[in-house]
Amino acid sequence: MGSTSAHGENSNGEGFGRRDLIKRSAALGLIAVPTMSFLSACASGSDETTKGNESKVAVTKENPFGVAKGGKLDVVVFKGGFGDDYAKAWEAAFDKKWGTTSSHMSTQEITSKLQPRFNGGNPPDVVDDSGAQQIKLDVLAKGNQLADLTAVLDAPSIDDPTKKVRDTLVEGAYEQGLQGGKFVVLKYVYAVFGFWYSGKLFKEKGWTEPKTWDEFLAVCAKAKDAGIGGLAHQGKYPYYINVVIMDLIAKKGGLDAVKAIDNLEPNAFADNPAALAAVEAVYEIVEKGLLMPGTNGLTHTESQTAWNQYKAAFIPSGSWLENEQLKQTPEDFDMKFLPVPVLADSKLPFEAVRAGVDEPFIVPEKAANKAAGLEFLRSMLSREWSTIFAQQANSLTVVKDGVDPSVKLRPGTQSAVTALKAAGSNTFSYRYPDWYSEMGTELENASNELMAQRIQPKEWIKRAQAAVDKAAKDPSAKNNKRT
C-alpha cells in the first residue's frame, strides 16, 4: 500500500494459493505497456433489463450490471507505492469500451478528501481506500456506506464467460473482503511483508542474511559499529514496526496465536508468552541503541530514503517498497527481501511470511453510477487489467494466472516472490486491522510508545489486551470469526 498496511488462506484455511500465484508470476523489469484491445466477453446474455443510471439497460453476460453507455465515472485512487498510472490506463480502457467519461483523482489524503463526500451522500463510484489516511473499512461498513460486491464475484469472467469471477481469484480474496459476513471490499494486490536490505551493503560488509532474531541483532550491532543504523523504521507511521511485532507473535505462537487475536480472545495477549517474547525482542533493538538515529520522528518515505542512502541495514515494509522508492534507490543497491527472523522455539519456521491480499477497492453504496463502479471492478479482475497493473505497479494481483508471462518483476519484488515460494504453505495474515480499526490503531500507538521508550513491554501487552477486550464488546464482533 505504501504508507499503511498495510496485509490469505491455503488448503488448510491459513495461507494463500501460492502455487497458482508462483506459476503465473514471471518476475517485473520495466517494459512499456503494450497496446491491448479490451477483452470483451462474447457470450450471449439474457433479455432481462435493469435501471442503469436513469434509463433501462439490457442486462447481458457482457453487461451484467446494466452499465449505461456514455455516462460518467468518478474514480479516486490512493497514490502510494503503486503510483496511479495503472488507474489512468484502466480508465482509458473503460471509457473506450463503454463510452463513459472518467474523472480521475489520486491522493494520499483519502479521509480529508472523501469523508465530506460520503457524509454528503455524493461519494465517488470507485475508491482505492488505502494509505495512512484511509477511511476505516469497518466504519464505512457499519454505516452501510459500502455496496455489496458479491454480484461482482458471481458475474461472468471477462476472460472466460463460462466461469464466474470468483473462480479466477487466488484463495483468500473472498475471505479478506468480508465485513460482518458480507463481501464489500475487493483487496486487489497480493503482498508480502517483512524486512528489506541492500545486497550491495551486505556484500561489502561481509554480513550474512540472518535467520534467527539473535543473528538479526548481531547484524544490527555490526552496523552500529560501522557507523550505520541497525534498523530504520517509519516512526510517524507505527503500522510498520507493529507488523514486525505481530509477525514475531505469529511465528513464535503459531496460527493459533493469530486466530486468538483476530477472534478477540480474553488471553490473546495477556498471559501469552509468545506475545511478550515478541514485544521484548523488538524492545531489545531500542534498548541496545540499534535504531537508526532519528527514525522515530520520520515518515515512511523519509526513513526509506535514509535506508536507500545506506544509513541503516534493515527496514520493515511490504512488497510495494521497491516501486515506492524507485527514484531514491541507487542502481546498484540490490534490494532484497527477508522474512522476519525467528525467536527461539518458534512454531513457524524462518521461511514463514505474512502474505495476503491488500489494497482495498470499494464501490460506495450511494455511488451515482454504481453499475459502472461494479463493472470497473469486474474489469480489474481481467487478465488484461491485471497485466497492466503488474507492468505499471510492479506487483502481483489476486487474479490467478492473471499476468502475461512477458511481464518481468523488478529484482527486489522478485526476491519477495521467491521468499513466498520458499514459504510454501507457511503463510499467515491478520484480519483485526480491517475488522477492528480502533483496536488496530491502539496497538500501533502502543508500539509507537514502545519504540520511544515511553512504555515497557509488559505495558504494551496490557494496552493490547485492553484494546482486544474493548473490541470484543462491539455487537458486530459476533459476525467476524476465524475458524
Short mmCIF file of C-alpha atoms in Angstrom, two decimals, residues 36-341:
data_model
loop_
_atom_site.label_atom_id
_atom_site.label_comp_id
_atom_site.label_asym_id
_atom_site.label_seq_id
_atom_site.Cartn_x
_atom_site.Cartn_y
_atom_site.Cartn_z
CA MET A 36 -4.12 -4.24 -25.94
CA SER A 37 -7.68 -4.27 -27.08
CA PHE A 38 -10.05 -4.54 -24.15
CA LEU A 39 -11.06 -8.15 -23.73
CA SER A 40 -14.78 -8.38 -24.23
CA ALA A 41 -16.86 -11.37 -23.29
CA CYS A 42 -18.53 -12.97 -26.26
CA ALA A 43 -21.30 -14.96 -24.68
CA SER A 44 -24.89 -14.08 -25.43
CA GLY A 45 -26.88 -12.78 -22.48
CA SER A 46 -30.42 -12.70 -21.22
CA ASP A 47 -33.16 -10.26 -22.12
CA GLU A 48 -33.58 -9.03 -18.57
CA THR A 49 -33.45 -5.29 -18.01
CA THR A 50 -32.47 -3.12 -15.10
CA LYS A 51 -32.07 0.54 -14.43
CA GLY A 52 -28.60 1.77 -15.36
CA ASN A 53 -28.31 5.43 -14.40
CA GLU A 54 -31.73 6.73 -15.44
CA SER A 55 -32.58 4.58 -18.46
CA LYS A 56 -33.31 0.88 -18.76
CA VAL A 57 -30.30 -1.05 -19.99
CA ALA A 58 -30.31 -4.68 -21.03
CA VAL A 59 -28.52 -6.98 -18.61
CA THR A 60 -26.40 -9.50 -20.50
CA LYS A 61 -23.37 -11.64 -19.78
CA GLU A 62 -21.34 -8.87 -21.40
CA ASN A 63 -23.07 -6.20 -19.32
CA PRO A 64 -24.13 -7.95 -16.10
CA PHE A 65 -24.77 -4.73 -14.15
CA GLY A 66 -26.59 -2.78 -16.84
CA VAL A 67 -23.98 -0.09 -17.45
CA ALA A 68 -25.42 2.80 -19.49
CA LYS A 69 -23.30 3.93 -22.41
CA GLY A 70 -21.95 7.47 -22.26
CA GLY A 71 -22.27 8.02 -18.53
CA LYS A 72 -19.75 9.49 -16.11
CA LEU A 73 -17.36 7.51 -13.90
CA ASP A 74 -15.75 9.05 -10.82
CA VAL A 75 -12.57 7.24 -9.71
CA VAL A 76 -10.37 8.10 -6.70
CA VAL A 77 -7.15 6.17 -6.01
CA PHE A 78 -4.55 6.29 -3.27
CA LYS A 79 -1.25 7.42 -4.78
CA GLY A 80 1.33 5.49 -2.78
CA GLY A 81 3.77 2.75 -3.64
CA PHE A 82 1.83 1.70 -6.72
CA GLY A 83 1.53 5.18 -8.21
CA ASP A 84 -1.57 5.86 -10.32
CA ASP A 85 -0.50 5.23 -13.93
CA TYR A 86 -2.22 1.84 -13.81
CA ALA A 87 -5.54 3.51 -12.92
CA LYS A 88 -5.24 6.02 -15.76
CA ALA A 89 -4.69 3.12 -18.20
CA TRP A 90 -7.70 1.30 -16.74
CA GLU A 91 -9.91 4.38 -17.05
CA ALA A 92 -8.89 4.91 -20.68
CA ALA A 93 -9.77 1.27 -21.48
CA PHE A 94 -13.09 1.57 -19.66
CA ASP A 95 -14.05 4.81 -21.43
CA LYS A 96 -13.17 3.27 -24.79
CA LYS A 97 -15.39 0.25 -24.18
CA TRP A 98 -18.36 1.96 -22.53
CA GLY A 99 -18.26 5.46 -23.97
CA THR A 100 -18.00 6.85 -20.44
CA THR A 101 -16.15 9.96 -19.34
CA SER A 102 -13.92 9.16 -16.36
CA SER A 103 -12.75 11.69 -13.82
CA HIS A 104 -9.52 10.69 -12.06
CA MET A 105 -8.22 11.86 -8.70
CA SER A 106 -5.13 10.46 -6.98
CA THR A 107 -4.26 11.49 -3.44
CA GLN A 108 -2.74 10.32 -0.16
CA GLU A 109 -5.39 12.26 1.77
CA ILE A 110 -8.28 9.85 1.33
CA THR A 111 -10.15 10.74 4.53
CA SER A 112 -9.94 14.53 4.25
CA LYS A 113 -10.88 14.48 0.56
CA LEU A 114 -13.63 11.87 0.68
CA GLN A 115 -15.21 11.91 4.16
CA PRO A 116 -17.24 15.05 3.31
CA ARG A 117 -18.46 13.40 0.11
CA PHE A 118 -19.54 10.23 1.95
CA ASN A 119 -21.25 12.37 4.59
CA GLY A 120 -22.97 14.40 1.87
CA GLY A 121 -24.26 11.34 0.03
CA ASN A 122 -22.24 12.02 -3.15
CA PRO A 123 -19.25 9.65 -2.96
CA PRO A 124 -17.17 8.57 -5.99
CA ASP A 125 -18.09 5.46 -7.98
CA VAL A 126 -14.82 3.61 -7.30
CA VAL A 127 -12.36 4.23 -4.45
CA ASP A 128 -8.94 2.74 -3.69
CA ASP A 129 -9.38 3.28 0.07
CA SER A 130 -5.79 2.86 1.16
CA GLY A 131 -2.91 4.59 2.90
CA ALA A 132 -2.31 6.07 6.33
CA GLN A 133 -5.35 8.32 5.88
CA GLN A 134 -7.68 5.56 4.75
CA ILE A 135 -11.35 5.87 5.74
CA LYS A 136 -11.62 2.82 8.00
CA LEU A 137 -13.41 -0.01 6.27
CA ASP A 138 -15.24 -1.24 9.35
CA VAL A 139 -16.58 2.27 9.97
CA LEU A 140 -17.87 2.51 6.39
CA ALA A 141 -19.38 -0.97 6.65
CA LYS A 142 -21.19 -0.21 9.90
CA GLY A 143 -22.58 2.96 8.32
CA ASN A 144 -23.96 0.94 5.37
CA GLN A 145 -21.76 3.02 3.07
CA LEU A 146 -20.34 0.08 1.08
CA ALA A 147 -22.03 -1.65 -1.83
CA ASP A 148 -22.30 -5.44 -1.62
CA LEU A 149 -19.76 -6.74 -4.15
CA THR A 150 -20.99 -10.34 -4.19
CA ALA A 151 -22.53 -9.69 -7.61
CA VAL A 152 -19.07 -8.93 -8.99
CA LEU A 153 -17.83 -12.34 -7.81
CA ASP A 154 -20.85 -14.08 -9.32
CA ALA A 155 -20.63 -12.24 -12.66
CA PRO A 156 -19.09 -13.92 -15.74
CA SER A 157 -15.33 -13.54 -16.06
CA ILE A 158 -14.36 -11.22 -18.90
CA ASP A 159 -11.66 -13.68 -19.97
CA ASP A 160 -13.84 -16.78 -19.83
CA PRO A 161 -17.61 -16.14 -19.56
CA THR A 162 -18.19 -19.80 -18.69
CA LYS A 163 -16.51 -19.07 -15.34
CA LYS A 164 -17.61 -16.82 -12.52
CA VAL A 165 -15.18 -14.09 -11.49
CA ARG A 166 -14.80 -15.71 -8.05
CA ASP A 167 -13.35 -18.83 -9.69
CA THR A 168 -10.49 -16.82 -11.22
CA LEU A 169 -9.15 -15.41 -7.92
CA VAL A 170 -6.48 -16.67 -5.51
CA GLU A 171 -7.66 -18.28 -2.31
CA GLY A 172 -8.39 -15.75 0.42
CA ALA A 173 -9.52 -12.95 -1.90
CA TYR A 174 -13.09 -13.56 -0.76
CA GLU A 175 -12.45 -14.08 2.96
CA GLN A 176 -10.32 -10.95 3.32
CA GLY A 177 -13.01 -8.80 1.73
CA LEU A 178 -15.64 -9.65 4.34
CA GLN A 179 -17.03 -7.18 6.85
CA GLY A 180 -19.62 -8.63 9.20
CA GLY A 181 -20.01 -11.62 6.89
CA LYS A 182 -20.71 -9.52 3.77
CA PHE A 183 -18.29 -9.17 0.83
CA VAL A 184 -17.87 -5.39 0.47
CA VAL A 185 -14.13 -4.93 -0.18
CA LEU A 186 -12.04 -6.05 -3.15
CA LYS A 187 -8.45 -6.37 -1.98
CA TYR A 188 -6.61 -6.34 -5.26
CA VAL A 189 -2.89 -6.78 -4.59
CA TYR A 190 -1.10 -9.91 -3.42
CA ALA A 191 1.51 -8.55 -0.98
CA VAL A 192 4.34 -9.98 1.13
CA PHE A 193 5.64 -8.37 4.35
CA GLY A 194 8.98 -8.47 6.15
CA PHE A 195 12.39 -6.78 6.34
CA TRP A 196 14.40 -5.39 3.42
CA TYR A 197 18.14 -4.88 3.00
CA SER A 198 20.75 -3.88 0.41
CA GLY A 199 22.55 -6.83 -1.16
CA LYS A 200 25.38 -4.46 -2.09
CA LEU A 201 25.84 -3.26 1.51
CA PHE A 202 25.78 -6.80 2.90
CA LYS A 203 28.33 -7.96 0.33
CA GLU A 204 30.65 -5.04 1.05
CA LYS A 205 30.46 -5.61 4.82
CA GLY A 206 30.58 -9.40 4.65
CA TRP A 207 27.29 -9.72 6.51
CA THR A 208 25.15 -12.85 6.24
CA GLU A 209 21.37 -12.81 5.94
CA PRO A 210 20.06 -13.52 9.49
CA LYS A 211 17.52 -16.26 10.10
CA THR A 212 17.20 -16.05 13.90
CA TRP A 213 16.46 -12.97 15.99
CA ASP A 214 19.83 -13.24 17.72
CA GLU A 215 21.54 -13.23 14.32
CA PHE A 216 19.43 -10.23 13.33
CA LEU A 217 20.52 -8.30 16.42
CA ALA A 218 24.14 -9.27 15.72
CA VAL A 219 23.99 -7.75 12.22
CA CYS A 220 22.37 -4.62 13.67
CA ALA A 221 25.24 -4.40 16.18
CA LYS A 222 27.82 -4.75 13.40
CA ALA A 223 26.05 -1.99 11.51
CA LYS A 224 26.19 0.24 14.58
CA ASP A 225 29.93 -0.45 14.91
CA ALA A 226 30.31 0.61 11.27
CA GLY A 227 28.53 3.90 11.97
CA ILE A 228 25.26 2.74 10.38
CA GLY A 229 21.86 2.32 12.00
CA GLY A 230 20.78 -1.27 12.53
CA LEU A 231 17.06 -0.76 11.92
CA ALA A 232 15.26 2.16 10.33
CA HIS A 233 11.51 2.25 10.83
CA GLN A 234 8.75 4.59 9.74
CA GLY A 235 8.34 6.28 13.13
CA LYS A 236 5.44 8.54 12.25
CA TYR A 237 3.55 5.53 10.94
CA PRO A 238 3.88 2.82 13.63
CA TYR A 239 1.93 0.45 11.39
CA TYR A 240 5.24 -0.82 10.02
CA ILE A 241 7.04 -1.66 13.28
CA ASN A 242 3.78 -3.15 14.53
CA VAL A 243 3.94 -5.58 11.58
CA VAL A 244 7.28 -6.80 12.95
CA ILE A 245 5.87 -7.31 16.45
CA MET A 246 2.78 -9.11 15.17
CA ASP A 247 4.83 -11.28 12.80
CA LEU A 248 7.07 -12.35 15.67
CA ILE A 249 3.96 -13.28 17.67
CA ALA A 250 2.64 -15.32 14.73
CA LYS A 251 5.93 -17.15 14.23
CA LYS A 252 6.52 -17.78 17.92
CA GLY A 253 2.94 -18.76 18.82
CA GLY A 254 1.83 -20.25 15.52
CA LEU A 255 -1.51 -19.84 13.76
CA ASP A 256 -3.43 -20.39 17.00
CA ALA A 257 -1.92 -17.14 18.29
CA VAL A 258 -3.05 -15.32 15.15
CA LYS A 259 -6.61 -16.64 15.44
CA ALA A 260 -6.78 -15.82 19.15
CA ILE A 261 -6.05 -12.17 18.35
CA ASP A 262 -8.46 -11.96 15.39
CA ASN A 263 -11.18 -13.71 17.42
CA LEU A 264 -10.67 -11.29 20.35
CA GLU A 265 -9.98 -13.98 22.92
CA PRO A 266 -9.53 -12.83 26.54
CA ASN A 267 -5.98 -14.22 26.63
CA ALA A 268 -4.94 -13.14 23.12
CA PHE A 269 -2.12 -11.03 24.59
CA ALA A 270 -2.42 -11.40 28.35
CA ASP A 271 -0.67 -14.46 29.78
CA ASN A 272 0.62 -15.22 26.29
CA PRO A 273 4.37 -15.99 26.44
CA ALA A 274 4.72 -15.68 22.65
CA ALA A 275 3.32 -12.15 22.67
CA LEU A 276 5.56 -10.96 25.50
CA ALA A 277 8.64 -12.57 23.92
CA ALA A 278 7.89 -10.78 20.62
CA VAL A 279 7.50 -7.36 22.22
CA GLU A 280 10.62 -7.84 24.34
CA ALA A 281 12.56 -8.83 21.21
CA VAL A 282 11.67 -5.63 19.37
CA TYR A 283 12.29 -3.56 22.51
CA GLU A 284 15.80 -5.01 22.65
CA ILE A 285 16.60 -3.10 19.43
CA VAL A 286 15.72 0.12 21.24
CA GLU A 287 17.49 -0.74 24.50
CA LYS A 288 20.73 -1.63 22.71
CA GLY A 289 20.71 1.57 20.67
CA LEU A 290 20.40 -0.28 17.36
CA LEU A 291 17.83 2.03 15.81
CA MET A 292 18.91 4.45 13.10
CA PRO A 293 19.19 7.82 14.89
CA GLY A 294 16.09 9.96 14.40
CA THR A 295 13.99 7.24 12.82
CA ASN A 296 11.22 7.59 15.40
CA GLY A 297 10.40 11.04 14.02
CA LEU A 298 10.42 10.17 10.31
CA THR A 299 7.65 9.48 7.81
CA HIS A 300 7.70 6.30 5.74
CA THR A 301 9.33 7.99 2.74
CA GLU A 302 11.92 9.81 4.87
CA SER A 303 13.07 6.68 6.68
CA GLN A 304 13.02 4.59 3.49
CA THR A 305 15.12 7.20 1.68
CA ALA A 306 17.67 7.23 4.51
CA TRP A 307 17.83 3.44 4.23
CA ASN A 308 18.39 3.80 0.47
CA GLN A 309 21.32 6.05 1.39
CA TYR A 310 22.87 3.17 3.38
CA LYS A 311 22.13 4.84 6.73
CA ALA A 312 20.55 1.64 8.09
CA ALA A 313 20.93 -2.09 7.49
CA PHE A 314 17.22 -3.04 7.62
CA ILE A 315 13.77 -1.55 7.19
CA PRO A 316 10.33 -3.24 7.54
CA SER A 317 7.78 -2.93 4.74
CA GLY A 318 5.55 -4.71 2.26
CA SER A 319 6.33 -5.70 -1.31
CA TRP A 320 5.26 -2.27 -2.62
CA LEU A 321 8.53 -0.83 -1.23
CA GLU A 322 10.60 -1.19 -4.39
CA ASN A 323 8.09 0.65 -6.52
CA GLU A 324 7.60 3.36 -3.91
CA GLN A 325 11.35 4.01 -3.72
CA LEU A 326 12.22 3.85 -7.43
CA LYS A 327 13.54 7.41 -7.64
CA GLN A 328 15.50 7.16 -4.39
CA THR A 329 17.14 3.76 -4.91
CA PRO A 330 20.72 3.67 -6.32
CA GLU A 331 21.02 1.47 -9.41
CA ASP A 332 23.41 -0.96 -7.72
CA PHE A 333 21.54 -1.05 -4.38
CA ASP A 334 20.40 -4.67 -4.95
CA MET A 335 17.21 -4.56 -2.86
CA LYS A 336 16.41 -7.84 -1.13
CA PHE A 337 13.53 -9.20 0.96
CA LEU A 338 13.99 -11.01 4.29
CA PRO A 339 11.28 -12.87 6.23
CA VAL A 340 11.13 -11.72 9.86
CA PRO A 341 13.77 -13.82 11.68
#
